[in-house]
Tab-separated table of C-alpha atoms in Angstrom:
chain	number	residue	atom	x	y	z
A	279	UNK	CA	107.190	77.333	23.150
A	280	UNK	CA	109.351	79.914	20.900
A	281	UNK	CA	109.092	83.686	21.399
A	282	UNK	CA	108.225	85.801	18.080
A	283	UNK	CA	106.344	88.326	16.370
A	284	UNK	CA	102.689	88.750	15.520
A	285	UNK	CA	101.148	90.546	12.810
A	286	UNK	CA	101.200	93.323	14.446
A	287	UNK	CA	104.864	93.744	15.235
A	288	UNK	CA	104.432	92.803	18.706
A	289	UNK	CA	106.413	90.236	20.994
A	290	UNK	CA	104.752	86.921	21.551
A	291	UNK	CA	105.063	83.955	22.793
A	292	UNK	CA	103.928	80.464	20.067
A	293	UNK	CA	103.363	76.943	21.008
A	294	UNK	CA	103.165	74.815	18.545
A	295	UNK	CA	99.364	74.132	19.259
A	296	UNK	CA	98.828	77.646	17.447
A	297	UNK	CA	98.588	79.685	20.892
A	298	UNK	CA	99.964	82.773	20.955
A	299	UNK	CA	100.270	84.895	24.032
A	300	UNK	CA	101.341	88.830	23.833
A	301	UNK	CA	104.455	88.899	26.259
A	302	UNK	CA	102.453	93.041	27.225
A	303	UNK	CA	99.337	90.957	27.974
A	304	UNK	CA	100.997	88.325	30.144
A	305	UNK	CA	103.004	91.259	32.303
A	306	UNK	CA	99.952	92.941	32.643
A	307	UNK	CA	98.753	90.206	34.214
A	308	UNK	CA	101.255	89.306	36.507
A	309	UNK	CA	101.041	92.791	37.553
A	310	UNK	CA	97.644	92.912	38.071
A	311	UNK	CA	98.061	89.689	40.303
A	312	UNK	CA	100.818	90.981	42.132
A	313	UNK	CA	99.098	94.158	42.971
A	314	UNK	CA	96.007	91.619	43.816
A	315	UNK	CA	98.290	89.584	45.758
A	316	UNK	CA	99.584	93.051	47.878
A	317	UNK	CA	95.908	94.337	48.246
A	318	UNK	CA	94.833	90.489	49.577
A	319	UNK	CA	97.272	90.576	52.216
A	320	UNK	CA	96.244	94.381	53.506
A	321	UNK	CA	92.825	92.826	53.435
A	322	UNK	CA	93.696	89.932	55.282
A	323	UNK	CA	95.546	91.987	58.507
A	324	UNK	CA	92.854	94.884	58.750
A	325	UNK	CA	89.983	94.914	61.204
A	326	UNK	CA	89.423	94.893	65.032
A	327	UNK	CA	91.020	91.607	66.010
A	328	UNK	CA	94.942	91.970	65.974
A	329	UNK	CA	95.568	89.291	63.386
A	330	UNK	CA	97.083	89.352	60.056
A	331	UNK	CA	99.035	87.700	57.116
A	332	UNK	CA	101.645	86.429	59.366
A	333	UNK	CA	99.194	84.583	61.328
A	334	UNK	CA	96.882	83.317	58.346
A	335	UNK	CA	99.867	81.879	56.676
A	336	UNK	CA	100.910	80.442	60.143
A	337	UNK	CA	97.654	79.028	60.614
A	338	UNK	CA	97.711	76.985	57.123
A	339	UNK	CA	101.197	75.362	58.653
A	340	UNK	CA	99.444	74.315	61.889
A	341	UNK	CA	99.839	76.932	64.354
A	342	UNK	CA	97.338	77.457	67.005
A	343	UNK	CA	95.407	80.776	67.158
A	344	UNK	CA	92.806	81.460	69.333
A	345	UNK	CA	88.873	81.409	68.496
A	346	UNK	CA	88.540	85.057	67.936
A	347	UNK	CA	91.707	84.986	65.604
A	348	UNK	CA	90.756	82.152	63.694
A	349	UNK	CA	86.572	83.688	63.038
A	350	UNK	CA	88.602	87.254	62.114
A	351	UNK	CA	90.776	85.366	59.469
A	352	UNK	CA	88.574	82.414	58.576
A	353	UNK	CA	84.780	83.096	58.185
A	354	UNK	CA	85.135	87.517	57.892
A	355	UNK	CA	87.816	88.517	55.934
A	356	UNK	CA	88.896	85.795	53.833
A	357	UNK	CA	85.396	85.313	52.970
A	358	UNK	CA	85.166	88.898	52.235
A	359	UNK	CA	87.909	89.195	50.484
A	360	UNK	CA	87.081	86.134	47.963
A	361	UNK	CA	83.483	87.084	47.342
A	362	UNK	CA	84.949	90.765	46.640
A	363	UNK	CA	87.282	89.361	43.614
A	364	UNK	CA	84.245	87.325	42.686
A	365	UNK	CA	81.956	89.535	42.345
A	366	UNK	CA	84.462	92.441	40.973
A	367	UNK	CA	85.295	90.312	38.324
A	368	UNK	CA	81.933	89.156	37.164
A	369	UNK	CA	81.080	92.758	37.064
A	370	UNK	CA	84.166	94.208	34.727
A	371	UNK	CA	84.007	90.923	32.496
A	372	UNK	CA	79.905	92.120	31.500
A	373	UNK	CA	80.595	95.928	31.571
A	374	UNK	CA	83.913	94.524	28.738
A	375	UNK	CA	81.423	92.722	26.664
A	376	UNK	CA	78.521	94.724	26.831
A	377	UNK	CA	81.499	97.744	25.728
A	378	UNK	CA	82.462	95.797	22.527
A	379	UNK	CA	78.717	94.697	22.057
A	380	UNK	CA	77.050	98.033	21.449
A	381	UNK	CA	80.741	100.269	20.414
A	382	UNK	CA	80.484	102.451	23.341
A	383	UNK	CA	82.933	103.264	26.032
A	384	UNK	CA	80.315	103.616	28.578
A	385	UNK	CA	78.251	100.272	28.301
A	386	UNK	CA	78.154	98.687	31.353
A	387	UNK	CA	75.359	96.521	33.335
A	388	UNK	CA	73.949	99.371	35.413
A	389	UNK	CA	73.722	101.859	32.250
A	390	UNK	CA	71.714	98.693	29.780
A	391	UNK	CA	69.583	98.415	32.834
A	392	UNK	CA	70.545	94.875	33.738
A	393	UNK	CA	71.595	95.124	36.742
A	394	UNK	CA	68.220	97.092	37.976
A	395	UNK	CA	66.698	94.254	36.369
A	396	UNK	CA	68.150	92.243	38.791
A	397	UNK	CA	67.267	94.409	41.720
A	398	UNK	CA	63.424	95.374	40.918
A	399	UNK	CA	62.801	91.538	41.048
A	400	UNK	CA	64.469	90.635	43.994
A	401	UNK	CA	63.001	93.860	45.750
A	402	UNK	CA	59.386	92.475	44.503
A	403	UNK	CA	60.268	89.664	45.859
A	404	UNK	CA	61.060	90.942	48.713
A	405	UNK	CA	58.116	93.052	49.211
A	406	UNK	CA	55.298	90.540	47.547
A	407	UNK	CA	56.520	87.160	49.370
A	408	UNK	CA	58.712	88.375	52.580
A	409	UNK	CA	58.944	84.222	53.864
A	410	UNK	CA	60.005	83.157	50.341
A	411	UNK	CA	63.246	81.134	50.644
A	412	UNK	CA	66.396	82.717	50.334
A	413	UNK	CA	67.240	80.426	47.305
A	414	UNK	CA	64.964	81.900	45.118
A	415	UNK	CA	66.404	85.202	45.420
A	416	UNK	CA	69.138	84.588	42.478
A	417	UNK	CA	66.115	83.279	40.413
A	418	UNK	CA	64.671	86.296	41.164
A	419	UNK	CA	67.982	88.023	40.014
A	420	UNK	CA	67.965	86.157	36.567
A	421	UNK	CA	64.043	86.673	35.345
A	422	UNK	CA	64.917	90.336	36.177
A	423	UNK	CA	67.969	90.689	34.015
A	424	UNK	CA	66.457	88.124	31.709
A	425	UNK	CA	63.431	90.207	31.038
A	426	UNK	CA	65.544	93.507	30.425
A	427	UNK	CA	67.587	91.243	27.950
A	428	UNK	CA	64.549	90.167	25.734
A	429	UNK	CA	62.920	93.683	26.290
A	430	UNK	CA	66.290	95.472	24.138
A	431	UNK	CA	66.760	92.710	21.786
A	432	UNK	CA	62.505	93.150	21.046
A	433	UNK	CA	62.979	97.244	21.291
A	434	UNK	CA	65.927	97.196	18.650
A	435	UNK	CA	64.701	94.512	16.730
A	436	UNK	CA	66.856	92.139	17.707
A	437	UNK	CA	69.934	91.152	15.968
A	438	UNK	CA	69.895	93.807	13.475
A	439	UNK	CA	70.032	96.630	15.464
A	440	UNK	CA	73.291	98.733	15.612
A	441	UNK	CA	75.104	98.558	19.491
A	442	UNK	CA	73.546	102.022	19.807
A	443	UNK	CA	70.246	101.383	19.557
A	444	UNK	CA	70.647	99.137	22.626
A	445	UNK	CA	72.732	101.542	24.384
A	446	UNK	CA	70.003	104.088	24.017
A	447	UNK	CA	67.361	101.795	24.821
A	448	UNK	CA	69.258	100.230	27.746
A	449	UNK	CA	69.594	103.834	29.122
A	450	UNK	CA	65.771	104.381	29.176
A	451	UNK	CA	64.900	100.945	30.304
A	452	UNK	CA	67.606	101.847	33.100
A	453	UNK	CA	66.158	105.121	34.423
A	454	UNK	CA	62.497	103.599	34.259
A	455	UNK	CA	63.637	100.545	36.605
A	456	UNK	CA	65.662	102.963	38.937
A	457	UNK	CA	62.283	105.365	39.460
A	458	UNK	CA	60.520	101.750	39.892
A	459	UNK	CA	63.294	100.951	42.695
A	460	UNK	CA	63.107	104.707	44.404
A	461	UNK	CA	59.229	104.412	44.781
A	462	UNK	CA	59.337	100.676	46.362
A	463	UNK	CA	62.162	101.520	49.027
A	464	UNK	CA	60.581	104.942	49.889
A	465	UNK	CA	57.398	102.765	50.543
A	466	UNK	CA	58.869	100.112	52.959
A	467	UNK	CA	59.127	99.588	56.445
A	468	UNK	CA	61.979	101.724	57.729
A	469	UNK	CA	63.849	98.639	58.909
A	470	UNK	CA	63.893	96.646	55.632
A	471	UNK	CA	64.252	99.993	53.541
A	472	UNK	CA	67.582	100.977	55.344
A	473	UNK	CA	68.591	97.053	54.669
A	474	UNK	CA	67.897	97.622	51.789
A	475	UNK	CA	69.573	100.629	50.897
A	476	UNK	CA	72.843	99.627	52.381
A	477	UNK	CA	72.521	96.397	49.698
A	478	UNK	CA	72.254	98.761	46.631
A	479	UNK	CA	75.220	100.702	47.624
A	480	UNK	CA	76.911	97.562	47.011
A	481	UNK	CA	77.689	95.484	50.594
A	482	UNK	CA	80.542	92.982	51.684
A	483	UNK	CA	79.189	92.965	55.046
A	484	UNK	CA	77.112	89.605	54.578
A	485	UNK	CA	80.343	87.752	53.086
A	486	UNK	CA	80.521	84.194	53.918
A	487	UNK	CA	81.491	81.046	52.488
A	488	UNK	CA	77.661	80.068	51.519
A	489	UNK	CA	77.408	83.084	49.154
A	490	UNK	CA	80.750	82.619	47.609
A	491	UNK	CA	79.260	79.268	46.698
A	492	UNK	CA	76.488	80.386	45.644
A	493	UNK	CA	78.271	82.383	43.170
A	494	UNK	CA	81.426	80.364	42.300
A	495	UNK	CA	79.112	78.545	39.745
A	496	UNK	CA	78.675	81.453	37.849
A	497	UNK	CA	82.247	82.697	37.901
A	498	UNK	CA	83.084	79.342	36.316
A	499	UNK	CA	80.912	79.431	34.128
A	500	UNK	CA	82.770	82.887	32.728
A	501	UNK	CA	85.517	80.895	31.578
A	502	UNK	CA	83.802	79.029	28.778
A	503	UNK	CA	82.548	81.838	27.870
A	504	UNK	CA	85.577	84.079	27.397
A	505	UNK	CA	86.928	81.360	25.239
A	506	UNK	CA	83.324	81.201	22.620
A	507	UNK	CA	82.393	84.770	22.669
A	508	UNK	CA	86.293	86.328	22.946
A	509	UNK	CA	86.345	85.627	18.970
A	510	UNK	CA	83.012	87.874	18.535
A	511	UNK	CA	83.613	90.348	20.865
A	512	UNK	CA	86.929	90.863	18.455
A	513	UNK	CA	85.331	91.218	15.867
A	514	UNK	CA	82.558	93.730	17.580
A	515	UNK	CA	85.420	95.702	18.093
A	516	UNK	CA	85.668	96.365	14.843
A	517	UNK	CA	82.161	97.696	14.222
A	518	UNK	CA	78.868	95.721	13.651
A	519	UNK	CA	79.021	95.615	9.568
A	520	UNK	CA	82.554	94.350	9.848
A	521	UNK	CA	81.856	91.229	12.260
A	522	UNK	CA	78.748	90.749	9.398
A	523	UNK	CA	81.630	90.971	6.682
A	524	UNK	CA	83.844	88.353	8.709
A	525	UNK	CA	81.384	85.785	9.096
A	526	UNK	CA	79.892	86.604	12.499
A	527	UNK	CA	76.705	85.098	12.478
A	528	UNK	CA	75.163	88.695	14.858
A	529	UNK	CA	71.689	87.387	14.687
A	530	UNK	CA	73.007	84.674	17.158
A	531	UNK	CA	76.250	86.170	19.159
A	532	UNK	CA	74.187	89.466	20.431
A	533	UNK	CA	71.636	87.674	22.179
A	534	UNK	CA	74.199	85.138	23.438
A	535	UNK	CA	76.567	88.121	24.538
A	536	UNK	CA	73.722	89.552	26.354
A	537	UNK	CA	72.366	86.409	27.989
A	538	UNK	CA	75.956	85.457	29.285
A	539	UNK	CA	75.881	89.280	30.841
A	540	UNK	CA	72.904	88.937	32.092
A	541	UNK	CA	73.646	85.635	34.315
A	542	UNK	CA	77.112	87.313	35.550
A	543	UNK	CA	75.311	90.467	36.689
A	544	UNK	CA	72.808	88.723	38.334
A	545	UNK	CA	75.035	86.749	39.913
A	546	UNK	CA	77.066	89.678	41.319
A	547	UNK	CA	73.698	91.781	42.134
A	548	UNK	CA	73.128	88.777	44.378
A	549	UNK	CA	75.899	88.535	46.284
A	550	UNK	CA	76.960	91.961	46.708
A	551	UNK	CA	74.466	94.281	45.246
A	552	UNK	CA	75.418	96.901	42.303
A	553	UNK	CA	79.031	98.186	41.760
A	554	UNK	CA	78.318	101.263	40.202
A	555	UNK	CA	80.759	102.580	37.189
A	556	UNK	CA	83.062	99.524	38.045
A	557	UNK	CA	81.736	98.182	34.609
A	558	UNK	CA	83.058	100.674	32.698
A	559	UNK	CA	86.053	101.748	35.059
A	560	UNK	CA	87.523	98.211	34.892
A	561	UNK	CA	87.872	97.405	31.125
A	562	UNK	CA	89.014	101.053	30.623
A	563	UNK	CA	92.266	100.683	33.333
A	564	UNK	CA	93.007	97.303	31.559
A	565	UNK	CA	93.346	99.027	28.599
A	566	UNK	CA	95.170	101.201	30.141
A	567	UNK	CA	97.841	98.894	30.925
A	568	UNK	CA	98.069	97.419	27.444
A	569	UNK	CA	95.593	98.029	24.934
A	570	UNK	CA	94.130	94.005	23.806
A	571	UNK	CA	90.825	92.739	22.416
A	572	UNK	CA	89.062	89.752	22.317
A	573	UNK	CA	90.074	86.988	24.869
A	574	UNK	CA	92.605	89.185	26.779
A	575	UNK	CA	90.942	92.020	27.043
A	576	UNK	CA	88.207	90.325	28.799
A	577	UNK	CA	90.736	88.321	31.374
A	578	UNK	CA	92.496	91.645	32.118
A	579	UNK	CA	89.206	93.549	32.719
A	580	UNK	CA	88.432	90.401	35.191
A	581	UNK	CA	91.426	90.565	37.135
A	582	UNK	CA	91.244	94.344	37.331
A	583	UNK	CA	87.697	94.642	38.310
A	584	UNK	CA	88.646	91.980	41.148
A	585	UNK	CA	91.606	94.085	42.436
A	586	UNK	CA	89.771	97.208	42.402
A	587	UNK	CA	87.095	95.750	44.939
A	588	UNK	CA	89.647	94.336	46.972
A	589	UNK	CA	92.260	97.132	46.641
A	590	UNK	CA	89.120	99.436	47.878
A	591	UNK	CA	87.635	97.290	50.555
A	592	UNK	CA	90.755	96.681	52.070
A	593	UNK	CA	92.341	100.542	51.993
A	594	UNK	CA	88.852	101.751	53.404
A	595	UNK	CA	88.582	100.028	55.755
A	596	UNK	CA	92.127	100.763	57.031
A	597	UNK	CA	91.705	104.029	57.128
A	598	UNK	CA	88.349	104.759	57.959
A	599	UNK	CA	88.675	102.442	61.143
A	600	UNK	CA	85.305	101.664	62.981
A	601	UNK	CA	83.211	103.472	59.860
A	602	UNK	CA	81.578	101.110	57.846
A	603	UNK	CA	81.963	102.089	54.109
A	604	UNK	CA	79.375	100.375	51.175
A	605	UNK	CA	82.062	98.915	48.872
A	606	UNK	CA	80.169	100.446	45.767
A	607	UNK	CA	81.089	103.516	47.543
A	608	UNK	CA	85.006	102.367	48.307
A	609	UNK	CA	85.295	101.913	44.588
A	610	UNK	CA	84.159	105.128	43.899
A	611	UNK	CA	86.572	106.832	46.454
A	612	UNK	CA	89.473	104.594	44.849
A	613	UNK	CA	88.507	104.528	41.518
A	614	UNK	CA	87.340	107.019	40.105
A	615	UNK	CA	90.785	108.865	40.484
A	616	UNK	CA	92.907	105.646	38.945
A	617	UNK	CA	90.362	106.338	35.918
A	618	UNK	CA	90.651	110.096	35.638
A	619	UNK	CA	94.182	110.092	35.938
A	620	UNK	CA	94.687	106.923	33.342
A	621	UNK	CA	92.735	109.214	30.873
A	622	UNK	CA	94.357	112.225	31.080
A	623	UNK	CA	97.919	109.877	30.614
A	624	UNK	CA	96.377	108.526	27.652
A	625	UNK	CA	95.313	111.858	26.108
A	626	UNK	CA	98.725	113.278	27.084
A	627	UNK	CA	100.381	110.531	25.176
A	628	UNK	CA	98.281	110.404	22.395
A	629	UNK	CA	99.758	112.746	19.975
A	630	UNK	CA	103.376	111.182	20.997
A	631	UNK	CA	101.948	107.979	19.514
A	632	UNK	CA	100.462	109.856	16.416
């Protein structure tokens, strides 16, 4: 391993296999882990049982804790706080492809309508077959985003189209699905419809080792694919004719960029329900930190997306104390002002760099 320069004038680090590693992109992410690491411990000591880090870590070198102690740490909040980072990062790595897919800023799974996708089917299922097994609600999930997939690549005419004409269509496909949604929970029985209205506000509170293997399939399955698609998605960056003019065969990445998408927002609609603007919050503080495409970009927008749930589960519910707060709605309270304030930093540094 030596340290040098890339082509851009930046500091790197080259093995001798080729692999080169910014030296901003690796800090980044040792911050981001650090801060990860901070936020997991907060996590890990908050809640009604007095238990905390000291007492988890004690408990891994064979200390004896009581039964409540050991539920608290063991099968609520550890649970909760893995399934959180699961799902956070499933959700920023889509709304960080589906950004450098279509060339907008605000792509994300909620605005291409894949994550109502998700939720119209598993509501339907819901309604339509109430005794169906629980497995087949992240089947449900999939056909939903699935169909919303092949419904933008047929409305833009698949491969050819520009990443605007799926943002555009994703946006109307979106606000007919979320209508579709409104009219199905104002229509069931008050019990299930407040169920499932705490769900779409996005919900740790059904955390627990069976869902986080339910979805820890699916959040491997992201790493494969951040190694194919992180050499497309660099050149999407660049603009659609300009992946044509470097060889990327578009006809074939798009729908595979939006099929990957699909599975990881399904996935995380499943487990959680939607995170709302996390998609495009997450990829946008990444960049934040050090601007990167391809490959990094989409491990940074992982790693922040899974902070940002954790970060927000675990502050609100140390301050809001016996309130129970959605996390969709957590991430709003904590992120939206990270974002605001990381954009007006970058426009007030902008002409400094110019």
């Amino acid at each position: 391993m030596k340290r040098g320069l890339s082509s851009g004038g930046r500091k790197v680090l080259r093995w001798d296999s080729g692999l080169e590693i910014r030296l901003d992109t690796l800090w980044a992410a040792l911050l981001l882990a650090t801060v990860g690491l901070g936020f997991s411990g907060l996590a890990i000591s908050v809640g009604a049982t007095r238990t905390g880090l000291l007492d988890f870590v004690g408990l891994l070198f064979g200390d004896t804790l009581d039964e409540n102690q050991i539920f608290a740490l063991l099968d609520v909040r550890l649970p909760r706080l893995v399934l959180g980072f699961m799902a956070g990062w499933c959700v920023a790595l889509t709304g960080a492809m589906l950004q450098s897919l279509s060339q907008n800023p605000l792509a994300d799974p909620g605005l291409l309508g894949l994550s109502q996708g998700a939720m119209v089917t598993i509501l339907l299922l819901l309604v339509l077959a109430p005794e169906a097994p629980i497995s087949l609600v992240p089947l449900a999930a999939i056909l939903g985003g699935l169909g919303v997939a092949v419904l933008l690549i047929w409305l833009t005419g698949g491969g050819q189209s520009d990443g605007l004409a799926i943002l555009l269509m994703g946006i109307a496909v979106e606000t007919v699905l979320s209508s579709v949604t409104s009219i199905m929970i104002l229509y069931l029985p008050p019990e299930t419809s407040f169920a499932v209205s705490d769900w779409l506000a996005g919900s740790l509170f059904q955390a627990s080792w069976g869902n986080i293997a339910a979805l820890a399939p699916w959040v491997a399955l992201s790493m494969p694919a951040i190694l194919l698609l992180g050499r497309a998605l660099s050149c999407y960056d660049l603009g659609a004719e300009m992946a044509m003019s470097l060889g990327e065969p578009v006809v074939r990445s798009k729908p595979l960029i939006l099929f990957t998408s699909v599975l990881l927002t399904s996935a995380a609609v499943t487990a959680v329900g939607p995170l709302a603007f996390l998609g495009v919050m997450a990829p946008h503080l990444a960049n934040a930190l050090t601007p990167t495409t391809g490959r990094a970009r989409l491990i940074l927008s992982g790693l922040t997306g899974g902070v940002l749930v954790i970060g927000a589960d675990a502050l609100t519910r140390g301050f809001a104390g016996d309130i129970a707060i959605p996390i969709g709605l957590a991430l709003t309270l904590l992120g939206v002002p990270l974002f605001i304030i990381s954009m007006r930093l970058r426009a007030a540094f902008a002409p400094q760099r110019n």
